[in-house]
Coordinates of C-alpha atoms in Angstrom, one line a residue:
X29 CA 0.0 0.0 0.0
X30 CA 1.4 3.4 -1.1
X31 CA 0.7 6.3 2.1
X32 CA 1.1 9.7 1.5
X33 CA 3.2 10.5 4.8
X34 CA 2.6 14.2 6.6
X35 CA 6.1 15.1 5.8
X36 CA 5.2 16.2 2.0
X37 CA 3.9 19.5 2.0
X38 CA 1.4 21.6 0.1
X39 CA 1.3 25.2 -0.1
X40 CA -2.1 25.9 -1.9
X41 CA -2.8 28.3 -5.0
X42 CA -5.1 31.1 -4.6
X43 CA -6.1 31.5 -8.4
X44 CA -5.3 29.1 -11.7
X45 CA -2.5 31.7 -12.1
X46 CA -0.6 31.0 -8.9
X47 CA 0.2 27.0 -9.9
X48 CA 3.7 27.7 -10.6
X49 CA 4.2 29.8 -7.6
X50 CA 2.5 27.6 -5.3
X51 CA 4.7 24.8 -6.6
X52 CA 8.0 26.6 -6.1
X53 CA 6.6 27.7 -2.5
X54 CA 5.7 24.2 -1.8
X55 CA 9.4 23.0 -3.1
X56 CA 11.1 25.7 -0.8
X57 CA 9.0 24.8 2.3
X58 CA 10.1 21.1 1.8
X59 CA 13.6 22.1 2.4
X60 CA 12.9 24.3 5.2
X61 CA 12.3 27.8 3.8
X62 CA 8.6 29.2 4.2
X63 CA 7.7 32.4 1.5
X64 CA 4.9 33.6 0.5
X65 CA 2.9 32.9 -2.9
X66 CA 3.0 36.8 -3.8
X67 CA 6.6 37.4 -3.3
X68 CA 7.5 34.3 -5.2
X69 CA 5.0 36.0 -8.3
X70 CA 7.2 39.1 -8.3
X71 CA 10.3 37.5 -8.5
X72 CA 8.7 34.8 -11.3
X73 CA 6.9 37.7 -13.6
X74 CA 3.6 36.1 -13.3
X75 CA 1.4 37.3 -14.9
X76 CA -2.7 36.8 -16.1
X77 CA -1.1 33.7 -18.0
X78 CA 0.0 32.3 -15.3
X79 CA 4.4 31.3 -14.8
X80 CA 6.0 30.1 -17.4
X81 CA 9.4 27.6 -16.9
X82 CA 11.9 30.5 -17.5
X83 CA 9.7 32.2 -14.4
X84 CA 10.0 29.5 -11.9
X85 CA 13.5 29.1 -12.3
X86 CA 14.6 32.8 -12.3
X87 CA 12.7 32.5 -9.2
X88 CA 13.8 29.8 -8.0
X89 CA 17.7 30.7 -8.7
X90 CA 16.6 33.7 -6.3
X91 CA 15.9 32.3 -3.5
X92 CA 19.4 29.8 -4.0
X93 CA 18.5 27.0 -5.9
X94 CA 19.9 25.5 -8.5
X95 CA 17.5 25.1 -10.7
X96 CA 17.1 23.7 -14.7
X97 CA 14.3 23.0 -17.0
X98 CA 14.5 19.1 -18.8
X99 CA 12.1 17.2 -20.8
X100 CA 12.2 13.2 -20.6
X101 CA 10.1 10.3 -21.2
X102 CA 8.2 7.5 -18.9
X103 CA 12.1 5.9 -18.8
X104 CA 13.6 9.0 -17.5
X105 CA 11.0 9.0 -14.2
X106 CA 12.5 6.3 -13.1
X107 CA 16.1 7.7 -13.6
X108 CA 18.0 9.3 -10.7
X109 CA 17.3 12.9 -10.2
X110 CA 16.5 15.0 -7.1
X111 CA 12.9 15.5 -5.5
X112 CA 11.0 17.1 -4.8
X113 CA 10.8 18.3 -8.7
X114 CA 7.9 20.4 -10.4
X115 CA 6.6 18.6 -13.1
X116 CA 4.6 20.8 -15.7
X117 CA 1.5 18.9 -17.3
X118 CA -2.4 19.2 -18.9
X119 CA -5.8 19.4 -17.3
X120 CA -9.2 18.8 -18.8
X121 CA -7.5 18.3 -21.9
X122 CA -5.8 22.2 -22.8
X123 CA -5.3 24.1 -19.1
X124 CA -1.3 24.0 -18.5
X125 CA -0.2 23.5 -14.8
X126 CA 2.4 22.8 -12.3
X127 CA 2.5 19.8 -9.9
X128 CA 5.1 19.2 -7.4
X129 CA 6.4 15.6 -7.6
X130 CA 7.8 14.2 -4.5
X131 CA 7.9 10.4 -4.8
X132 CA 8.0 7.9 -7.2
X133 CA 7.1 4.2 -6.9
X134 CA 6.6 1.0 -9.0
X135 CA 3.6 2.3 -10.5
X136 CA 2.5 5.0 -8.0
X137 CA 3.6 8.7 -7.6
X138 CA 2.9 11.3 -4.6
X139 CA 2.3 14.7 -5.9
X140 CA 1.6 18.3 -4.6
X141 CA -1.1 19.7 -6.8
X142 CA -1.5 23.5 -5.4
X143 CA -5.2 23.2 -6.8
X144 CA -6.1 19.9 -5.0
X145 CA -3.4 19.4 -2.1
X146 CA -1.6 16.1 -1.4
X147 CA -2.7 13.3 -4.3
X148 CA -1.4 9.9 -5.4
X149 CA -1.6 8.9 -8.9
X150 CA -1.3 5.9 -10.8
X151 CA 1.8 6.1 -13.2
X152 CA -0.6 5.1 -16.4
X153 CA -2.9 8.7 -14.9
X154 CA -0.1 10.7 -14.5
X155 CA 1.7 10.0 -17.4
X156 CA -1.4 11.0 -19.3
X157 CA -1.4 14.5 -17.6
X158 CA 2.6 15.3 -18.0
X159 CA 3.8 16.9 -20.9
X160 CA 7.6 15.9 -20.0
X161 CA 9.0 18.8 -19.1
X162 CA 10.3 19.0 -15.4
X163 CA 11.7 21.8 -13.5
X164 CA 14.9 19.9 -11.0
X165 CA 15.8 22.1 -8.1
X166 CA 18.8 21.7 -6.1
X167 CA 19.9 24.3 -2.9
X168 CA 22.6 25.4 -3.4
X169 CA 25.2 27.8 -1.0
X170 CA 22.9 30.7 -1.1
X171 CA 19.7 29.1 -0.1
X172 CA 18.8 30.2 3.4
X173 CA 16.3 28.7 5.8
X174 CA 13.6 30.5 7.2
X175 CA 10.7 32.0 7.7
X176 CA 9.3 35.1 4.9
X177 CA 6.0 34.6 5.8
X178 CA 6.4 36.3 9.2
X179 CA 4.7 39.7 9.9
X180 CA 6.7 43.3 9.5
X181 CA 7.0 43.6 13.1
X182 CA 8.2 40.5 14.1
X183 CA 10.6 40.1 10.9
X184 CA 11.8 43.7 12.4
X185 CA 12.3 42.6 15.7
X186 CA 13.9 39.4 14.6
X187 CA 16.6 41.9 13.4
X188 CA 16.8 43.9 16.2
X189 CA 17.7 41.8 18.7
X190 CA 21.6 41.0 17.5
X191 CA 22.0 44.3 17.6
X192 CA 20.1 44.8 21.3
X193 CA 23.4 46.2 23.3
X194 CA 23.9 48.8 20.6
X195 CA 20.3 49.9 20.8
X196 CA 20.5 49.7 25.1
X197 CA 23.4 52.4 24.8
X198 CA 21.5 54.4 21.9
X199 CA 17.9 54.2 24.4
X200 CA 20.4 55.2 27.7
X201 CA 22.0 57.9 25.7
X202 CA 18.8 59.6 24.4
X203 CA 17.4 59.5 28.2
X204 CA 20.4 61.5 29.0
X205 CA 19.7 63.5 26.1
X206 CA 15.9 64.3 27.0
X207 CA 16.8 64.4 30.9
X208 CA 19.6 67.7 29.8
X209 CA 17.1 69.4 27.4
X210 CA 14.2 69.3 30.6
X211 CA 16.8 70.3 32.9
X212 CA 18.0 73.4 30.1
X213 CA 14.0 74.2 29.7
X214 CA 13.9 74.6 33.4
X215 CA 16.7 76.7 33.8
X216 CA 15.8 79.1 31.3
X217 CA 12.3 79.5 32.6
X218 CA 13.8 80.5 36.0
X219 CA 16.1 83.0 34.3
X220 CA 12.7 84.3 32.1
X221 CA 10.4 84.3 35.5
X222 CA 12.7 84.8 38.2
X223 CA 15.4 86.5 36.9
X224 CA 15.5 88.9 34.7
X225 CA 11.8 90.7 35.8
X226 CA 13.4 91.7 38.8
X227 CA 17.2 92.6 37.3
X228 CA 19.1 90.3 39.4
X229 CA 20.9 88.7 36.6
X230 CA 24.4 90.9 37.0
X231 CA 23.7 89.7 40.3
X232 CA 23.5 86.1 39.3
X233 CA 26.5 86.5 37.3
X234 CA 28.2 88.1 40.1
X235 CA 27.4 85.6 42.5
X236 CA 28.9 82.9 40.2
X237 CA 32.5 85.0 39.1
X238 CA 32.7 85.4 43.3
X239 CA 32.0 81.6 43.7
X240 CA 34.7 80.8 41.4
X241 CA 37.3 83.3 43.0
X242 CA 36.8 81.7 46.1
X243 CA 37.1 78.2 45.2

């Protein structure tokens, strides 16, 4: 009996055009690097049309993969390449769109269809759908794990606190700054309403040059 195990993920499409996107997301969340559908469309060029295969891999060389376009046969499924893999194929006879494979058996394969979720088809079904073409994707150096799906504020924060010791000084040194400026307002509103009304600032002054001469 062929399972479809909890580990494969998913990432759903929200509209026929996001298939390619949703694929690619679903591919980069396999190996541990969550982004959103609508960031992965910007990068990709998508468009009312939909991705095409020089989109997903411009996309996908963005976020670090390695990535290349290949076309094969019923032989080459069987051959040694790296998956998950996004296979490009035909529904209801003409509609082009994306599937993520992400295991094949005997005569069984697991695939991430953004437009269904989590399906397994018979070899003879799939092979029916598949137009050949595949879309392999490797990480490579530059790919980065993570998290892009993440609100503003907590993406800010998350950079933030590295830098925490630098922004304790910068927070002390701006209460300084705002403790001086009250104690400045203060003084000059004593000189402006207890001062100079009543002429005693040569006195003031005075005062002070005697102070110093004594000390």
């Amino acid at each position: 009996m062929f399972f479809i195990k909890e580990k494969f993920h998913c990432v759903k499409q929200y509209d026929t055009t996001d298939c390619g996107a949703a694929c690619l997301a679903t591919v980069s969340k396999q190996y541990g690097l969550k982004i959103p559908i609508t960031r992965i469309r910007e990068i990709a060029g998508t468009d009312k049309q939909g991705t095409n295969a020089y989109g997903v891999i411009k996309a996908a060389e963005e976020l670090g993969f390695s990535a290349k376009g290949v076309k094969g046969d019923k032989e080459a499924l069987f051959s040694e390449f790296p998956l998950p893999a996004i296979a490009h194929i035909v529904v209801e006879g003409s509609l082009l769109h994306y599937m993520v494979i992400h295991k094949i058996a005997k005569d069984k394969i697991i695939v991430a269809d953004p437009a269904k979720g989590l399906i397994t088809y018979e070899l003879d079904d799939f092979m029916k759908l598949w137009t050949g073409v595949l879309i392999l994707l490797v990480p490579d150096v530059k790919f980065e794990k993570g998290d892009m799906t993440q609100g503003i504020f907590k993406r800010f924060f998350g950079l933030l606190v590295p830098q925490k010791n630098l922004i304790i000084h910068v927070f002390l040194a701006s209460l300084l700054y705002t403790f001086l400026g009250i104690l400045g307002a203060f003084y000059f509103k004593f000189l402006l309403d207890d001062i100079l009304p009543y002429g005693l600032l040569p006195l003031l002054v005075s005062d002070g040059h005697q102070k110093r001469l004594i000390m």
